């Protein structure tokens, strides 16, 4: 029994020593692994460890509404400005301003353009007066990278374009990009969520920044022709040119088809009118009768004039009608006789008087 006890005791002691060595080895390994992980984590938050927005969900919609389907044009470009607004930390994690194409963005200063172009608007509209297209979040944030966890805010608004037919949207949205750890141990981050908020700070239910452009106030320009005079013909044609200025662009429907601003030529006969529809209020026009067919301009809009050019501005709710009256008159073939008739009559009376006078003297 004694021998047996000493053997058991020896085994126990050996096992204790082995356990201590194993614990020490495990602790050393853990420390080494911990040092390695910490070092890797610090080095991972570099340009190589940044993330970008790859979300292909719709983040922006653009609705273009026109007064008439003919006013859509495929060359129209709409531009939006995305401005970095600042960041907020999440927990105890430090933040770092995002970069745009490798350059650190400054809050309230750095921005990028989001452009919508090369769109077949008329095809999208499908014979209606409204067309819609979109951009994804990936498109909106193209070129922007993030390197630290946090909530990064951006404002998105539309730039006013040059098309005088469009009332550009004044909506402004805030888009928040939340960056979180994807794997803390590996020091990697991810885009956790993207939220769209209106100008009042309320979360947009659709999570889409929606911009809608509507037609501006517009009126119809009418050019009317009337001829007068004994030599006038109701079938004679008169050629006109109308020039549109002050930002007018695109295609406009007319009473005879369509015209492309800024200049159009047309002809009128007596009693005809030429109309251009949906011209924006405030647009300027110059009308010139380039071929009067041998007539003279008698009046324009009731004012006596021989000037064949008339200038004006489209007025809201006003009379945007321009009336040209031309005259052609030739003397009558009986005009000379009629002009001398009074004198002939006086002469005839005088002769008759003389005849009576001398005849009366003979009877004396």
Short mmCIF file of C-alpha atoms in Angstrom, two decimals:
data_model
loop_
_atom_site.label_atom_id
_atom_site.label_comp_id
_atom_site.label_asym_id
_atom_site.label_seq_id
_atom_site.Cartn_x
_atom_site.Cartn_y
_atom_site.Cartn_z
CA UNK A 1 0.00 0.00 0.00
CA UNK A 2 2.83 2.37 0.79
CA UNK A 3 4.53 1.75 -2.50
CA UNK A 4 1.29 2.20 -4.31
CA UNK A 5 0.74 5.54 -2.58
CA UNK A 6 4.14 6.89 -3.51
CA UNK A 7 3.57 6.01 -7.17
CA UNK A 8 0.19 7.80 -7.23
CA UNK A 9 1.65 10.81 -5.55
CA UNK A 10 4.42 11.00 -8.13
CA UNK A 11 1.91 10.88 -10.96
CA UNK A 12 -0.11 13.66 -9.40
CA UNK A 13 2.93 15.86 -9.06
CA UNK A 14 3.85 15.28 -12.69
CA UNK A 15 0.34 16.14 -13.78
CA UNK A 16 0.40 19.36 -11.77
CA UNK A 17 3.69 20.39 -13.33
CA UNK A 18 2.33 19.62 -16.80
CA UNK A 19 -0.81 21.63 -16.14
CA UNK A 20 1.22 24.61 -15.00
CA UNK A 21 3.38 24.44 -18.11
CA UNK A 22 0.30 24.14 -20.30
CA UNK A 23 -1.38 27.13 -18.64
CA UNK A 24 1.76 29.19 -19.02
CA UNK A 25 1.99 28.24 -22.69
CA UNK A 26 -1.65 29.09 -23.28
CA UNK A 27 -1.25 32.46 -21.56
CA UNK A 28 1.83 33.27 -23.57
CA UNK A 29 0.07 32.27 -26.76
CA UNK A 30 -2.92 34.39 -25.87
CA UNK A 31 -0.73 37.45 -25.25
CA UNK A 32 1.10 36.94 -28.51
CA UNK A 33 -2.17 36.51 -30.39
CA UNK A 34 -3.61 39.59 -28.68
CA UNK A 35 -0.62 41.67 -29.68
CA UNK A 36 -0.92 40.45 -33.24
CA UNK A 37 -4.65 41.24 -33.43
CA UNK A 38 -4.19 44.76 -32.00
CA UNK A 39 -1.39 45.51 -34.39
CA UNK A 40 -3.42 44.24 -37.36
CA UNK A 41 -6.45 46.26 -36.29
CA UNK A 42 -4.45 49.50 -36.20
CA UNK A 43 -2.95 48.92 -39.62
CA UNK A 44 -6.26 47.86 -41.23
CA UNK A 45 -7.87 51.32 -40.77
CA UNK A 46 -5.96 52.77 -43.67
CA UNK A 47 -6.83 53.62 -47.24
CA UNK A 48 -6.68 49.90 -48.00
CA UNK A 49 -9.26 49.25 -45.32
CA UNK A 50 -11.83 51.86 -46.40
CA UNK A 51 -15.32 51.05 -47.61
CA UNK A 52 -17.58 52.70 -50.17
CA UNK A 53 -21.32 52.65 -50.76
CA UNK A 54 -22.22 49.80 -53.09
CA UNK A 55 -25.96 49.78 -52.38
CA UNK A 56 -27.78 49.65 -55.72
CA UNK A 57 -31.18 50.51 -54.22
CA UNK A 58 -32.84 53.65 -55.55
CA UNK A 59 -31.64 56.67 -53.60
CA UNK A 60 -32.83 59.50 -55.84
CA UNK A 61 -35.73 59.88 -58.26
CA UNK A 62 -36.14 62.61 -60.82
CA UNK A 63 -39.61 63.41 -62.18
CA UNK A 64 -39.82 65.77 -65.14
CA UNK A 65 -43.29 67.09 -65.96
CA UNK A 66 -43.91 69.16 -69.09
CA UNK A 67 -46.85 71.12 -70.47
CA UNK A 68 -46.80 69.06 -73.67
CA UNK A 69 -45.09 65.78 -74.58
CA UNK A 70 -43.25 67.48 -77.47
CA UNK A 71 -41.24 69.51 -74.95
CA UNK A 72 -39.20 66.50 -73.80
CA UNK A 73 -35.68 66.48 -75.20
CA UNK A 74 -32.96 63.90 -74.78
CA UNK A 75 -30.23 66.51 -74.32
CA UNK A 76 -31.69 67.84 -71.06
CA UNK A 77 -29.34 67.50 -68.07
CA UNK A 78 -30.27 67.69 -64.39
CA UNK A 79 -27.58 68.26 -61.78
CA UNK A 80 -27.66 67.68 -58.02
CA UNK A 81 -25.18 68.72 -55.35
CA UNK A 82 -24.17 66.32 -52.57
CA UNK A 83 -22.43 68.24 -49.74
CA UNK A 84 -20.68 66.67 -46.76
CA UNK A 85 -22.37 68.00 -43.61
CA UNK A 86 -20.39 66.32 -40.79
CA UNK A 87 -20.17 63.18 -38.68
CA UNK A 88 -21.24 61.77 -35.31
CA UNK A 89 -19.47 59.04 -33.39
CA UNK A 90 -21.02 55.70 -32.51
CA UNK A 91 -20.10 54.56 -29.02
CA UNK A 92 -16.48 55.25 -28.14
CA UNK A 93 -15.21 54.82 -31.68
CA UNK A 94 -13.28 57.72 -33.15
CA UNK A 95 -14.56 59.14 -36.43
CA UNK A 96 -12.67 60.29 -39.52
CA UNK A 97 -13.98 62.51 -42.30
CA UNK A 98 -14.69 60.58 -45.50
CA UNK A 99 -12.63 61.12 -48.60
CA UNK A 100 -13.73 62.14 -52.08
CA UNK A 101 -11.48 60.65 -54.73
CA UNK A 102 -8.70 60.38 -52.16
CA UNK A 103 -9.06 63.90 -50.71
CA UNK A 104 -10.43 64.42 -47.20
CA UNK A 105 -13.83 66.10 -47.24
CA UNK A 106 -14.47 69.27 -45.22
CA UNK A 107 -17.85 69.66 -43.54
CA UNK A 108 -20.19 72.20 -45.19
CA UNK A 109 -17.55 72.84 -47.86
CA UNK A 110 -16.73 69.78 -49.92
CA UNK A 111 -19.35 68.62 -52.41
CA UNK A 112 -19.74 66.57 -55.55
CA UNK A 113 -22.17 66.66 -58.44
CA UNK A 114 -24.66 63.93 -59.24
CA UNK A 115 -25.71 64.27 -62.87
CA UNK A 116 -28.68 62.82 -64.72
CA UNK A 117 -28.09 62.93 -68.47
CA UNK A 118 -28.37 60.83 -71.63
CA UNK A 119 -31.96 59.93 -70.80
CA UNK A 120 -34.61 59.15 -73.42
CA UNK A 121 -37.25 61.22 -71.67
CA UNK A 122 -39.93 60.95 -74.35
CA UNK A 123 -39.62 57.17 -74.32
CA UNK A 124 -39.92 57.12 -70.53
CA UNK A 125 -42.99 59.34 -70.69
CA UNK A 126 -44.71 56.98 -73.15
CA UNK A 127 -46.90 59.71 -74.71
CA UNK A 128 -47.70 61.23 -71.32
CA UNK A 129 -46.42 64.53 -69.94
CA UNK A 130 -44.44 63.00 -67.07
CA UNK A 131 -41.24 60.95 -67.06
CA UNK A 132 -39.30 59.47 -64.13
CA UNK A 133 -35.72 58.22 -63.83
CA UNK A 134 -33.50 57.39 -60.87
CA UNK A 135 -30.01 57.07 -59.36
CA UNK A 136 -28.86 54.45 -56.86
CA UNK A 137 -27.09 55.17 -53.58
CA UNK A 138 -23.96 53.76 -55.22
CA UNK A 139 -24.29 56.38 -57.97
CA UNK A 140 -24.86 59.20 -55.47
CA UNK A 141 -21.82 58.29 -53.33
CA UNK A 142 -19.54 57.28 -56.18
CA UNK A 143 -15.95 58.26 -55.31
CA UNK A 144 -16.59 58.67 -51.55
CA UNK A 145 -14.87 56.30 -49.10
CA UNK A 146 -15.13 55.81 -45.31
CA UNK A 147 -12.40 54.63 -42.93
CA UNK A 148 -13.92 54.75 -39.42
CA UNK A 149 -17.20 53.81 -37.73
CA UNK A 150 -19.68 56.65 -37.31
CA UNK A 151 -22.75 58.32 -38.77
CA UNK A 152 -21.84 60.55 -41.73
CA UNK A 153 -24.34 63.14 -42.95
CA UNK A 154 -24.71 64.68 -46.42
CA UNK A 155 -27.19 67.16 -47.91
CA UNK A 156 -28.61 66.65 -51.38
CA UNK A 157 -30.28 69.38 -53.44
CA UNK A 158 -30.96 70.20 -57.08
CA UNK A 159 -29.12 72.91 -58.96
CA UNK A 160 -31.27 75.33 -60.96
CA UNK A 161 -30.82 74.72 -64.67
CA UNK A 162 -31.17 76.99 -67.69
CA UNK A 163 -34.38 75.63 -69.22
CA UNK A 164 -36.92 78.47 -68.88
CA UNK A 165 -39.78 75.97 -69.24
CA UNK A 166 -38.91 74.20 -65.98
CA UNK A 167 -39.73 75.13 -62.42
CA UNK A 168 -36.79 73.41 -60.70
CA UNK A 169 -37.27 71.59 -57.40
CA UNK A 170 -36.24 73.37 -54.20
CA UNK A 171 -36.34 70.22 -52.06
CA UNK A 172 -33.37 69.45 -49.81
CA UNK A 173 -32.66 66.09 -48.21
CA UNK A 174 -30.19 64.80 -45.62
CA UNK A 175 -28.68 61.38 -46.27
CA UNK A 176 -27.02 59.62 -43.32
CA UNK A 177 -24.54 56.80 -43.88
CA UNK A 178 -23.84 54.65 -40.83
CA UNK A 179 -20.52 52.82 -40.75
CA UNK A 180 -20.01 50.01 -38.21
CA UNK A 181 -17.49 47.29 -37.48
CA UNK A 182 -17.90 44.29 -39.72
CA UNK A 183 -15.35 42.28 -37.76
CA UNK A 184 -13.71 44.01 -34.83
CA UNK A 185 -11.09 41.31 -34.48
CA UNK A 186 -10.04 41.73 -38.08
CA UNK A 187 -10.41 45.52 -37.97
CA UNK A 188 -12.82 45.70 -40.92
CA UNK A 189 -15.77 48.06 -41.32
CA UNK A 190 -18.95 48.05 -43.37
CA UNK A 191 -21.80 50.29 -44.52
CA UNK A 192 -24.44 49.28 -42.04
CA UNK A 193 -27.36 51.48 -43.20
CA UNK A 194 -28.34 54.52 -45.24
CA UNK A 195 -31.22 56.80 -44.26
CA UNK A 196 -32.92 59.66 -46.13
CA UNK A 197 -34.46 62.54 -44.15
CA UNK A 198 -36.50 65.56 -45.30
CA UNK A 199 -35.72 69.21 -44.54
CA UNK A 200 -37.54 68.88 -41.21
CA UNK A 201 -35.37 65.98 -40.10
CA UNK A 202 -38.14 63.44 -40.56
CA UNK A 203 -37.23 60.04 -41.95
CA UNK A 204 -38.56 59.64 -45.49
CA UNK A 205 -40.79 56.59 -45.56
CA UNK A 206 -39.68 55.47 -49.02
CA UNK A 207 -36.03 56.20 -48.12
CA UNK A 208 -35.71 58.00 -51.45
CA UNK A 209 -34.79 61.62 -52.18
CA UNK A 210 -37.55 62.53 -54.64
CA UNK A 211 -37.22 65.61 -56.85
CA UNK A 212 -40.03 66.76 -59.15
CA UNK A 213 -39.82 69.51 -61.74
CA UNK A 214 -43.03 71.07 -63.02
CA UNK A 215 -43.81 73.40 -65.95
CA UNK A 216 -43.58 77.13 -65.35
CA UNK A 217 -46.49 79.48 -66.07
CA UNK A 218 -46.91 79.66 -69.82
CA UNK A 219 -49.04 81.28 -72.50
CA UNK A 220 -49.76 81.00 -76.23
CA UNK A 221 -48.26 83.46 -78.71
CA UNK A 222 -50.54 84.17 -81.69
CA UNK A 223 -49.60 85.95 -84.94
CA UNK A 224 -52.62 86.93 -87.08
CA UNK A 225 -52.75 88.25 -90.66
CA UNK A 226 -55.29 90.54 -92.32
CA UNK A 227 -55.11 92.23 -95.74
CA UNK A 228 -56.99 95.28 -97.03
CA UNK A 229 -57.16 97.37 -100.20
CA UNK A 230 -58.81 97.14 -103.61
CA UNK A 231 -55.82 95.15 -104.97
CA UNK A 232 -55.53 92.73 -102.05
CA UNK A 233 -55.92 88.99 -102.54
CA UNK A 234 -56.99 86.65 -99.77
CA UNK A 235 -54.75 83.95 -101.23
CA UNK A 236 -51.49 85.93 -101.14
CA UNK A 237 -48.90 84.49 -98.76
CA UNK A 238 -46.77 86.45 -96.33
CA UNK A 239 -43.60 85.07 -94.82
CA UNK A 240 -42.65 85.64 -91.18
CA UNK A 241 -39.80 84.83 -88.83
CA UNK A 242 -40.20 84.64 -85.06
CA UNK A 243 -37.19 84.62 -82.74
CA UNK A 244 -37.51 83.51 -79.11
CA UNK A 245 -35.02 84.64 -76.46
CA UNK A 246 -34.46 84.91 -72.68
CA UNK A 247 -33.59 81.29 -72.00
CA UNK A 248 -36.25 79.72 -74.18
CA UNK A 249 -35.09 76.30 -75.32
CA UNK A 250 -36.36 72.97 -76.50
CA UNK A 251 -39.25 72.08 -78.77
CA UNK A 252 -42.60 73.86 -78.77
CA UNK A 253 -45.85 72.69 -80.24
CA UNK A 254 -47.44 75.04 -82.77
CA UNK A 255 -50.68 75.25 -84.70
CA UNK A 256 -48.93 73.64 -87.68
CA UNK A 257 -46.61 71.17 -85.94
CA UNK A 258 -43.56 71.88 -83.80
CA UNK A 259 -40.64 74.29 -83.81
CA UNK A 260 -37.26 74.13 -82.20
CA UNK A 261 -36.34 77.33 -80.40
CA UNK A 262 -34.95 79.83 -80.94
CA UNK A 263 -36.14 80.73 -84.46
CA UNK A 264 -38.96 79.64 -86.75
CA UNK A 265 -40.26 80.63 -90.18
CA UNK A 266 -43.87 80.40 -91.25
CA UNK A 267 -46.33 81.79 -93.81
CA UNK A 268 -49.81 83.23 -93.44
CA UNK A 269 -52.63 84.25 -95.74
CA UNK A 270 -55.55 86.55 -94.98
CA UNK A 271 -57.50 85.37 -91.94
CA UNK A 272 -54.89 82.82 -90.83
CA UNK A 273 -53.07 82.66 -87.53
CA UNK A 274 -49.88 80.97 -86.36
CA UNK A 275 -49.72 79.92 -82.70
CA UNK A 276 -46.84 78.79 -80.48
CA UNK A 277 -48.02 77.02 -77.33
CA UNK A 278 -46.60 76.86 -73.79
CA UNK A 279 -44.12 79.70 -74.06
CA UNK A 280 -42.88 80.60 -70.57
CA UNK A 281 -44.09 83.87 -69.08
CA UNK A 282 -41.33 86.46 -69.42
CA UNK A 283 -39.91 85.03 -72.63
CA UNK A 284 -39.12 87.63 -75.28
CA UNK A 285 -39.97 87.38 -78.96
CA UNK A 286 -39.19 89.27 -82.16
CA UNK A 287 -41.55 88.92 -85.12
CA UNK A 288 -40.50 90.07 -88.59
CA UNK A 289 -42.50 89.99 -91.81
CA UNK A 290 -39.70 89.05 -94.19
CA UNK A 291 -41.75 88.90 -97.42
CA UNK A 292 -44.73 91.23 -97.79
CA UNK A 293 -45.63 90.14 -101.32
CA UNK A 294 -45.75 93.72 -102.64
CA UNK A 295 -48.00 94.94 -99.83
CA UNK A 296 -47.20 97.64 -97.31
CA UNK A 297 -47.55 97.16 -93.57
CA UNK A 298 -50.42 99.35 -92.54
CA UNK A 299 -50.59 98.54 -88.82
CA UNK A 300 -49.42 96.13 -86.13
CA UNK A 301 -51.77 95.58 -83.22
CA UNK A 302 -53.86 98.53 -84.36
CA UNK A 303 -50.96 100.98 -84.41
CA UNK A 304 -50.23 102.66 -87.77
CA UNK A 305 -46.72 101.73 -88.81
CA UNK A 306 -44.63 100.65 -91.76
CA UNK A 307 -42.18 98.75 -89.57
CA UNK A 308 -42.29 95.05 -90.37
CA UNK A 309 -40.65 94.03 -87.04
CA UNK A 310 -42.46 93.78 -83.71
CA UNK A 311 -40.89 92.95 -80.32
CA UNK A 312 -42.65 91.89 -77.14
CA UNK A 313 -42.70 89.73 -74.01
CA UNK A 314 -45.03 86.88 -73.04
CA UNK A 315 -47.42 88.20 -70.40
CA UNK A 316 -49.27 86.01 -67.91
CA UNK A 317 -53.01 86.26 -68.49
CA UNK A 318 -52.41 89.01 -71.05
CA UNK A 319 -53.20 89.40 -74.72
CA UNK A 320 -50.28 87.74 -76.45
CA UNK A 321 -51.79 88.21 -79.91
CA UNK A 322 -49.96 90.15 -82.62
CA UNK A 323 -52.04 91.29 -85.61
CA UNK A 324 -50.41 92.39 -88.86
CA UNK A 325 -52.56 94.34 -91.34
CA UNK A 326 -51.15 94.78 -94.85
CA UNK A 327 -52.60 96.95 -97.60
CA UNK A 328 -52.41 96.98 -101.40
CA UNK A 329 -54.33 99.63 -103.33
CA UNK A 330 -54.20 100.75 -107.00
CA UNK A 331 -55.99 103.76 -108.58
CA UNK A 332 -59.34 103.05 -110.27
CA UNK A 333 -59.45 103.29 -114.10
CA UNK A 334 -62.31 105.77 -113.70
CA UNK A 335 -60.46 107.74 -111.14
CA UNK A 336 -59.40 110.60 -113.48
CA UNK A 337 -62.90 111.14 -114.83
CA UNK A 338 -64.37 111.17 -111.38
CA UNK A 339 -61.76 113.63 -110.25
CA UNK A 340 -62.60 116.11 -113.04
CA UNK A 341 -66.35 115.54 -113.02
CA UNK A 342 -67.18 118.56 -110.83
CA UNK A 343 -65.28 120.90 -113.15
CA UNK A 344 -66.90 119.43 -116.25
CA UNK A 345 -70.30 119.93 -114.69
CA UNK A 346 -69.54 123.58 -113.86
CA UNK A 347 -68.29 124.12 -117.40
CA UNK A 348 -71.44 122.55 -118.87
CA UNK A 349 -73.67 124.74 -116.73
CA UNK A 350 -71.72 127.84 -117.82
CA UNK A 351 -72.06 126.92 -121.50
CA UNK A 352 -75.76 126.28 -121.09
CA UNK A 353 -76.13 129.63 -119.37
CA UNK A 354 -74.36 131.41 -122.18
CA UNK A 355 -76.53 129.68 -124.76
CA UNK A 356 -79.67 130.75 -123.01
CA UNK A 357 -78.37 134.29 -122.58
CA UNK A 358 -77.48 134.83 -126.24
CA UNK A 359 -80.67 133.20 -127.47
CA UNK A 360 -82.68 135.49 -125.26
CA UNK A 361 -80.92 138.54 -126.75
CA UNK A 362 -81.89 137.46 -130.27
CA UNK A 363 -85.51 137.43 -129.33
CA UNK A 364 -85.17 140.97 -128.22
#
